[in-house]
Coordinates of C-alpha atoms in Angstrom, one line a residue:
M1 CA 100.6 119.7 168.6
E2 CA 102.3 122.0 171.1
A3 CA 98.9 122.7 172.7
G4 CA 98.2 119.0 173.0
G5 CA 101.6 118.4 174.6
A6 CA 101.1 121.2 177.1
S7 CA 97.6 120.0 177.9
T8 CA 98.9 116.5 178.7
T9 CA 101.8 117.8 180.8
T10 CA 99.3 119.7 182.9
T11 CA 97.1 116.6 183.1
R12 CA 100.0 114.6 184.6
K13 CA 100.7 117.4 187.1
R14 CA 97.1 117.5 188.0
K15 CA 96.9 113.8 188.7
A16 CA 100.1 113.8 190.7
A17 CA 98.9 116.7 192.8
A18 CA 95.6 115.0 193.5
L19 CA 97.1 111.7 194.5
E20 CA 99.8 113.3 196.7
G21 CA 97.2 115.4 198.6
H22 CA 98.2 118.8 197.1
P23 CA 95.9 121.3 195.4
A24 CA 95.8 121.0 191.6
P25 CA 97.8 123.6 189.6
A26 CA 95.7 126.6 188.5
A27 CA 96.2 125.8 184.8
A28 CA 94.8 122.3 185.4
A29 CA 91.7 123.6 187.2
A30 CA 91.0 125.9 184.3
D31 CA 90.7 123.0 181.8
P32 CA 87.6 120.9 182.6
G33 CA 87.8 118.8 179.5
M34 CA 91.3 117.4 180.2
G35 CA 91.7 113.7 179.7
E36 CA 89.1 113.4 177.0
G37 CA 90.3 115.3 173.9
D38 CA 93.9 114.3 174.0
G39 CA 93.3 110.7 174.9
G40 CA 95.8 110.9 177.7
R41 CA 98.8 111.2 175.3
S42 CA 102.0 112.7 176.7
G43 CA 103.9 113.7 173.6
E44 CA 103.6 114.8 170.0
D45 CA 103.7 111.3 168.6
G46 CA 101.3 110.0 171.3
R47 CA 103.6 107.0 172.1
D48 CA 103.3 107.4 176.0
L49 CA 99.7 106.7 176.8
D50 CA 97.9 107.3 180.1
R51 CA 97.5 103.6 181.0
L52 CA 96.0 104.4 184.4
S53 CA 92.9 106.1 183.0
S54 CA 92.4 103.3 180.5
L55 CA 91.8 100.8 183.3
P56 CA 88.2 99.6 183.9
D57 CA 86.1 101.5 186.4
A58 CA 86.1 98.5 188.8
I59 CA 89.9 98.4 189.0
L60 CA 90.2 102.2 189.3
G61 CA 87.6 102.0 192.1
E62 CA 89.7 99.5 194.0
I63 CA 92.8 101.7 193.7
I64 CA 90.9 104.7 194.9
S65 CA 89.6 102.8 197.9
L66 CA 93.2 102.2 199.1
L67 CA 93.8 106.0 199.4
P68 CA 93.0 108.0 202.5
T69 CA 89.5 109.6 202.4
Q70 CA 90.7 113.1 201.4
Q71 CA 93.1 112.0 198.7
G72 CA 90.5 109.6 197.3
A73 CA 87.9 112.4 197.0
R74 CA 90.5 114.6 195.2
T75 CA 90.7 112.1 192.3
M76 CA 87.4 113.6 191.1
I77 CA 89.2 116.7 189.8
L78 CA 91.6 114.7 187.6
A79 CA 89.2 114.6 184.6
S80 CA 85.6 114.0 183.7
R81 CA 86.6 110.4 183.3
W82 CA 87.3 110.3 187.0
R83 CA 84.5 112.4 188.4
H84 CA 82.1 109.6 189.3
L85 CA 84.7 107.0 190.4
W86 CA 85.2 108.1 194.0
R87 CA 81.4 108.2 194.7
S88 CA 80.9 104.7 193.4
A89 CA 84.2 103.1 194.6
P90 CA 84.4 101.1 197.8
L91 CA 84.5 103.7 200.6
N92 CA 87.6 104.0 202.8
F93 CA 86.2 106.5 205.3
D94 CA 88.9 107.4 207.8
C95 CA 87.7 110.5 209.8
R96 CA 91.3 111.0 211.2
H97 CA 92.4 112.2 207.7
L98 CA 89.8 114.9 207.3
A99 CA 91.3 118.4 207.3
C100 CA 88.4 120.0 209.1
P101 CA 88.2 122.1 212.4
W102 CA 86.5 120.2 215.2
P103 CA 83.2 122.2 215.3
G104 CA 82.4 121.3 211.7
L105 CA 83.6 117.7 211.8
P106 CA 80.4 116.0 212.7
A107 CA 78.4 117.7 209.9
L108 CA 81.2 116.9 207.4
M109 CA 81.2 113.2 208.4
L110 CA 77.4 112.9 207.8
R111 CA 77.7 114.9 204.5
I112 CA 80.4 112.6 203.1
I113 CA 78.6 109.4 204.1
S114 CA 75.3 110.6 202.6
A115 CA 76.9 111.7 199.3
H116 CA 78.7 108.4 198.7
Q117 CA 77.0 105.9 196.5
G118 CA 79.4 103.0 196.7
P119 CA 79.7 100.3 199.3
G120 CA 81.4 101.2 202.6
R121 CA 84.5 99.0 203.2
R122 CA 86.4 100.7 206.0
F123 CA 85.2 103.2 208.7
S124 CA 87.5 104.8 211.3
T125 CA 86.2 107.3 213.8
P126 CA 88.1 110.5 214.7
E127 CA 91.0 110.2 217.1
V128 CA 89.2 112.2 219.8
L129 CA 85.4 112.4 220.3
Y130 CA 84.9 115.7 222.3
T131 CA 81.2 115.9 222.8
I132 CA 78.0 113.9 222.5
N133 CA 77.5 115.5 219.0
D134 CA 80.6 113.6 217.9
I135 CA 79.1 110.3 219.2
D136 CA 75.8 111.1 217.5
A137 CA 77.6 111.8 214.2
V138 CA 79.5 108.5 214.4
E139 CA 76.3 106.6 215.2
G140 CA 74.6 108.4 212.3
C141 CA 77.3 107.1 210.0
L142 CA 77.0 103.6 211.3
L143 CA 73.3 103.7 210.5
S144 CA 73.9 104.7 206.9
P145 CA 73.0 102.3 204.1
A146 CA 76.4 102.9 202.6
L147 CA 78.0 100.9 205.5
A148 CA 75.6 98.0 205.3
R149 CA 78.4 95.6 204.2
L150 CA 81.2 97.1 206.3
Q151 CA 84.4 95.0 206.6
E152 CA 86.7 97.1 208.7
L153 CA 85.6 99.2 211.7
K154 CA 87.8 101.2 214.1
L155 CA 86.1 102.9 217.1
N156 CA 88.9 105.2 218.3
S157 CA 88.7 106.9 221.7
W158 CA 85.1 106.0 222.4
R159 CA 85.2 108.2 225.6
G160 CA 84.8 105.3 228.0
Q161 CA 81.3 104.7 226.8
R162 CA 79.9 101.2 226.3
L163 CA 80.2 99.5 223.0
P164 CA 77.3 100.8 220.8
E165 CA 74.7 98.2 219.9
L166 CA 74.9 99.5 216.3
V167 CA 78.1 97.5 215.7
F168 CA 76.2 94.3 215.7
R169 CA 74.5 95.1 212.4
F170 CA 77.9 94.2 210.9
S171 CA 78.1 90.8 212.5
D172 CA 78.0 89.0 209.1
T173 CA 80.5 91.2 207.3
L174 CA 83.1 92.6 209.7
V175 CA 86.7 91.3 209.1
V176 CA 88.8 93.9 211.2
F177 CA 87.5 95.4 214.4
R178 CA 89.4 97.9 216.7
I179 CA 87.8 98.9 220.0
E180 CA 89.5 101.7 221.9
R181 CA 88.6 103.4 225.2
C182 CA 85.4 101.5 225.5
R183 CA 83.4 99.7 228.2
L184 CA 82.5 96.1 227.4
P185 CA 79.9 95.0 230.0
D186 CA 78.8 91.4 230.2
A187 CA 75.3 92.2 228.9
T188 CA 76.8 93.7 225.7
V189 CA 79.4 91.1 225.1
Q190 CA 76.7 88.4 225.1
R191 CA 75.8 89.5 221.6
F192 CA 79.4 89.6 220.5
H193 CA 79.4 87.2 217.5
F194 CA 81.4 88.0 214.3
P195 CA 81.9 84.7 212.4
R196 CA 84.1 86.4 209.7
L197 CA 86.2 88.5 212.0
Q198 CA 89.9 87.9 211.4
R199 CA 91.6 90.7 213.4
L200 CA 90.4 92.0 216.8
E201 CA 92.2 94.9 218.6
I202 CA 91.0 95.8 222.2
V203 CA 92.9 98.9 223.4
H204 CA 92.6 100.8 226.7
S205 CA 89.2 99.3 227.4
S206 CA 87.7 97.6 230.4
T207 CA 85.9 94.2 230.6
S208 CA 85.7 91.1 232.7
E209 CA 87.8 88.0 232.3
C210 CA 84.7 86.0 231.4
S211 CA 83.6 88.6 228.8
L212 CA 87.1 88.6 227.2
H213 CA 86.9 84.9 226.7
S214 CA 83.4 85.2 225.4
M215 CA 84.5 87.8 222.8
I216 CA 87.3 85.5 221.5
A217 CA 84.9 82.5 221.4
G218 CA 82.5 84.7 219.4
C219 CA 85.0 85.1 216.6
P220 CA 85.6 81.5 215.3
S221 CA 87.7 82.9 212.3
L222 CA 90.0 85.1 214.5
E223 CA 93.6 85.0 213.2
C224 CA 95.1 88.1 214.9
L225 CA 94.4 89.3 218.5
L226 CA 95.8 92.5 220.2
I227 CA 95.0 93.2 223.8
S228 CA 96.7 96.5 224.9
R229 CA 96.4 98.4 228.2
C230 CA 93.1 96.7 229.2
G231 CA 91.8 96.5 232.7
G232 CA 89.8 93.6 234.2
P233 CA 91.1 90.2 233.2
R234 CA 94.0 88.6 235.2
C235 CA 94.3 85.5 233.1
L236 CA 93.9 84.8 229.4
R237 CA 93.4 81.3 228.1
I238 CA 93.8 80.6 224.4
N239 CA 92.0 77.7 222.8
S240 CA 91.8 78.4 219.1
L241 CA 92.1 76.3 215.9
V242 CA 92.9 79.3 213.7
L243 CA 94.6 82.0 215.8
R244 CA 98.0 82.9 214.2
S245 CA 99.1 86.0 216.1
L246 CA 98.7 87.2 219.7
T247 CA 100.1 90.5 221.0
V248 CA 99.7 91.7 224.6
R249 CA 100.7 94.9 226.4
N250 CA 99.5 94.6 230.0
Y251 CA 98.9 97.8 231.8
S252 CA 97.2 99.0 235.0
L253 CA 94.0 100.8 234.0
G254 CA 92.6 103.1 236.7
G255 CA 93.4 100.5 239.5
A256 CA 91.5 97.7 237.7
P257 CA 93.0 94.2 237.8
I258 CA 95.8 93.7 235.3
L259 CA 96.6 90.8 233.0
E260 CA 99.1 88.7 234.8
E261 CA 99.1 85.3 232.9
I262 CA 98.5 83.9 229.5
V263 CA 98.0 80.2 229.0
I264 CA 98.2 78.9 225.4
E265 CA 96.4 75.6 226.0
S266 CA 95.8 74.7 222.4
A267 CA 96.7 76.8 219.4
P268 CA 97.8 74.6 216.5
C269 CA 98.2 77.5 214.1
L270 CA 99.8 80.1 216.4
E271 CA 102.9 81.5 214.7
R272 CA 103.6 84.8 216.6
L273 CA 103.4 85.6 220.3
F274 CA 104.4 89.1 221.7
H275 CA 104.6 90.7 225.1
L276 CA 105.5 94.4 224.7
N277 CA 105.6 95.9 228.2
Q278 CA 108.9 96.0 230.1
K279 CA 107.4 97.4 233.3
Q280 CA 104.7 94.7 233.9
D281 CA 105.5 91.1 234.7
L282 CA 103.7 88.5 232.6
R283 CA 103.8 84.7 232.9
V284 CA 103.3 83.0 229.5
S285 CA 102.7 79.3 229.5
V286 CA 102.8 77.5 226.1
L287 CA 101.2 74.0 226.4
F288 CA 100.5 73.3 222.7
A289 CA 101.6 75.6 219.9
P290 CA 103.6 73.4 217.4
K291 CA 103.9 76.2 214.8
L292 CA 105.1 79.0 217.1
E293 CA 108.1 80.5 215.3
T294 CA 108.2 84.2 216.3
L295 CA 108.4 85.3 219.9
G296 CA 108.5 88.8 221.3
C297 CA 109.4 89.2 225.0
T298 CA 110.9 91.6 227.5
N299 CA 113.0 91.3 230.6
S300 CA 109.7 91.0 232.6
T301 CA 108.3 88.1 230.6
R302 CA 108.5 84.7 232.3
L303 CA 108.2 82.0 229.7
V304 CA 107.1 78.4 230.3
F305 CA 107.1 75.7 227.7
G306 CA 105.2 72.6 228.7
S307 CA 105.8 72.2 232.4
T308 CA 109.3 73.6 232.5
D309 CA 110.5 77.2 232.8
I310 CA 111.8 78.2 229.3
Q311 CA 113.8 75.0 229.0
G312 CA 113.7 75.5 225.2
S313 CA 111.6 75.3 222.2
R314 CA 113.0 74.1 218.8
T315 CA 110.2 75.8 216.9
I316 CA 111.3 79.4 217.8
K317 CA 113.2 80.9 214.8
C318 CA 112.6 84.6 215.3
L319 CA 113.0 86.5 218.6
A320 CA 112.1 90.2 219.1
L321 CA 113.6 91.1 222.5
S322 CA 113.0 94.4 224.4
M323 CA 115.3 95.2 227.2
P324 CA 116.2 98.4 229.1
T325 CA 119.9 97.6 229.1
L326 CA 121.8 95.6 226.5
S327 CA 122.9 92.3 228.2
L328 CA 125.0 89.7 226.4
A329 CA 124.5 87.2 229.2
M330 CA 120.7 87.4 228.8
V331 CA 120.8 87.1 225.0
I332 CA 123.2 84.1 225.2
G333 CA 120.9 82.4 227.6
L334 CA 118.0 82.8 225.2
I335 CA 120.1 81.5 222.3
R336 CA 121.0 78.4 224.3
R337 CA 117.3 77.8 225.1
F338 CA 116.2 78.4 221.5
P339 CA 118.7 76.3 219.5
C340 CA 117.0 77.0 216.1
L341 CA 117.0 80.8 216.4
E342 CA 117.8 82.4 213.1
K343 CA 116.6 86.0 213.5
L344 CA 117.2 88.3 216.4
Y345 CA 115.7 91.8 216.8
I346 CA 116.8 93.8 219.9
Q347 CA 114.9 96.9 221.1
R348 CA 117.0 98.7 223.7
N349 CA 115.4 101.8 225.0
T350 CA 118.3 103.4 226.9
S351 CA 122.1 103.4 226.6
R352 CA 122.9 102.7 230.2
K353 CA 126.3 101.0 230.7
N354 CA 126.5 97.3 231.1
N355 CA 129.5 94.9 231.2
N356 CA 129.4 92.8 228.0
A357 CA 133.0 91.7 228.0
W358 CA 133.0 88.1 226.9
R359 CA 136.4 86.9 225.8
H360 CA 137.3 85.0 229.0
K361 CA 133.9 84.5 230.4
Y362 CA 132.5 82.6 227.4
R363 CA 135.6 80.8 226.1
D364 CA 134.5 77.4 227.3
L365 CA 130.9 78.1 226.3
L366 CA 131.9 78.7 222.7
K367 CA 133.1 75.2 222.3
S368 CA 129.5 73.8 222.7
L369 CA 127.4 76.8 221.7
D370 CA 126.3 76.6 218.1
I371 CA 125.2 80.1 217.0
I372 CA 123.1 79.7 213.8
L373 CA 121.8 83.3 213.7
K374 CA 121.4 84.7 210.2
I375 CA 119.8 88.1 210.7
M376 CA 120.3 90.5 213.6
V377 CA 119.0 94.1 214.2
L378 CA 120.1 96.2 217.2
N379 CA 118.3 99.4 217.9
C380 CA 120.1 102.3 219.7
Y381 CA 123.7 101.3 219.0
S382 CA 125.9 103.9 220.8
G383 CA 129.4 102.8 219.8
R384 CA 130.5 102.7 223.4
K385 CA 132.5 99.7 224.7
P386 CA 129.6 97.7 226.1
D387 CA 127.8 97.9 222.7
V388 CA 131.1 97.1 220.9
D389 CA 131.7 94.1 223.0
F390 CA 128.1 92.9 222.4
V391 CA 128.3 93.2 218.6
T392 CA 131.8 91.9 218.4
F393 CA 130.8 88.6 220.1
F394 CA 128.4 87.8 217.3
A395 CA 130.6 89.2 214.5
L396 CA 133.5 86.9 215.5
N397 CA 131.4 83.8 216.5
A398 CA 128.2 83.7 214.4
K399 CA 129.4 81.6 211.4
Q400 CA 126.1 81.6 209.6
L401 CA 125.4 85.3 209.9
E402 CA 124.1 87.0 206.8
S403 CA 123.3 90.5 207.9
M404 CA 123.5 92.7 210.9
T405 CA 121.8 96.1 211.1
L406 CA 122.9 98.6 213.7
V407 CA 120.6 101.7 214.3
V408 CA 122.8 104.6 215.2
Q409 CA 122.2 108.3 216.0
T410 CA 124.6 109.7 213.4
D411 CA 125.8 108.9 210.0
D412 CA 129.1 110.8 210.4
E413 CA 131.7 109.1 208.2
D414 CA 134.5 109.3 210.9
F415 CA 132.2 107.6 213.5
L416 CA 131.2 104.8 211.1
A417 CA 134.9 104.2 210.1
K418 CA 135.9 103.9 213.7
Q419 CA 133.1 101.4 214.4
H420 CA 134.2 99.2 211.5
H421 CA 137.7 99.1 213.1
K422 CA 136.4 98.6 216.7
L423 CA 134.1 95.7 215.7
Q424 CA 136.9 93.9 213.9
L425 CA 134.7 93.3 210.9
E426 CA 137.7 92.1 208.9
K427 CA 137.9 89.1 211.2
R428 CA 134.1 88.3 211.1
A429 CA 133.3 84.6 211.3
S430 CA 131.0 84.7 208.3
S431 CA 132.8 86.0 205.3
G432 CA 129.5 86.8 203.6
A433 CA 128.0 88.7 206.5
R434 CA 127.0 92.3 205.7
F435 CA 126.9 95.0 208.4
H436 CA 124.6 98.0 208.0
F437 CA 124.6 101.3 209.9
T438 CA 121.4 103.3 209.6
T439 CA 119.8 106.3 211.4
E440 CA 116.3 105.0 210.6
R441 CA 114.6 104.5 214.0
R442 CA 112.8 101.2 214.4
Y443 CA 110.9 101.6 217.6
E444 CA 108.6 98.8 218.7
F445 CA 109.5 96.6 215.7
G446 CA 108.2 93.7 217.8
Y447 CA 104.7 95.3 217.5
K448 CA 105.1 95.6 213.7
L449 CA 106.3 92.0 213.4
S450 CA 103.2 90.8 215.3
F451 CA 100.9 92.0 212.5

């Protein structure tokens, strides 16, 4: 019985090590029959069974497919029960997770894809493609029968080359497609038709305005669209019955024309709209988007609803705001224009001083301003007077506030105690409001909200 208990203990260590990406203990590696003779029992009376290994192969295969490539392959050493599962499970082939020196990477990629017997579900190329051999290896993988029913494809850092024709063999199956550092000429885009595609990311790539619209039109099921640092188009017009999320980071790419305007002509399902670049102006016109609830903007975003400059939209309930300097006046102006705003996320990149004193300036305004905010998150809270004035305004006047999270640089108890006193939290307008101080950085949460 003692031997059986020790064997099972080693089994658990072995499984944990494999799933966490660590080498298996030496004792585990020396016992090839583990997981069979002891039935996965963990104690002398056998009450604690290994329920994971008792699951059907199909379910275990789905679990393995969610792991990074290297961790998924390591599950083969758990027991003879697991040896065949990774090869037959849906393949999640992410080349970025392969611990292999660059010269041997192309050969390793081809060896993995040829050895796998299950259907390919996800394929992500290496972060950097150094030579033409890397390109050839990627194209060899794309030609593999294992990827015939590919659902997710990420072409990372395609070295500025044109989109490979091989991607069109996945026209009927692709659901997620990321294109990075790629040329998208008009002749190639003419074939761009992915009827099942739900998420499209175009990053640091070049194309024409006409081709960009053709790509979107070629994806009738598109729900999420990301356009980041792309050169060529100046204006993007959205007409989509199914699009739910649109994220844009406009950026000048090698002197090419930059995206200057977005016009939401008709998007009845659009829920989230984000502009993430503080340094580039962008005009956003929303003509018809009745379900638009989440908005991400910066100090360089000019918003137009209907034919009037940001006169207000009663559909906006969540605002992710990125600004170089914390400005109470700007935030109050947005709250007045979005009277149904319930969630406010503020990304402040610097701690430059700004005058946020409000007691006299906003005394008359408070009589008519109804602040219905329930959740607030402020990144980069310094504890200095401008920040204290900003937070105190909402602590003393937001009567429906439920929680406020302040991201700080230190969790020193003396510092936190002083902040509670400075912010006058004992006088908060909402008795149920909770104030959290955390050192967890939340950079670009607007981008995370968008997807």
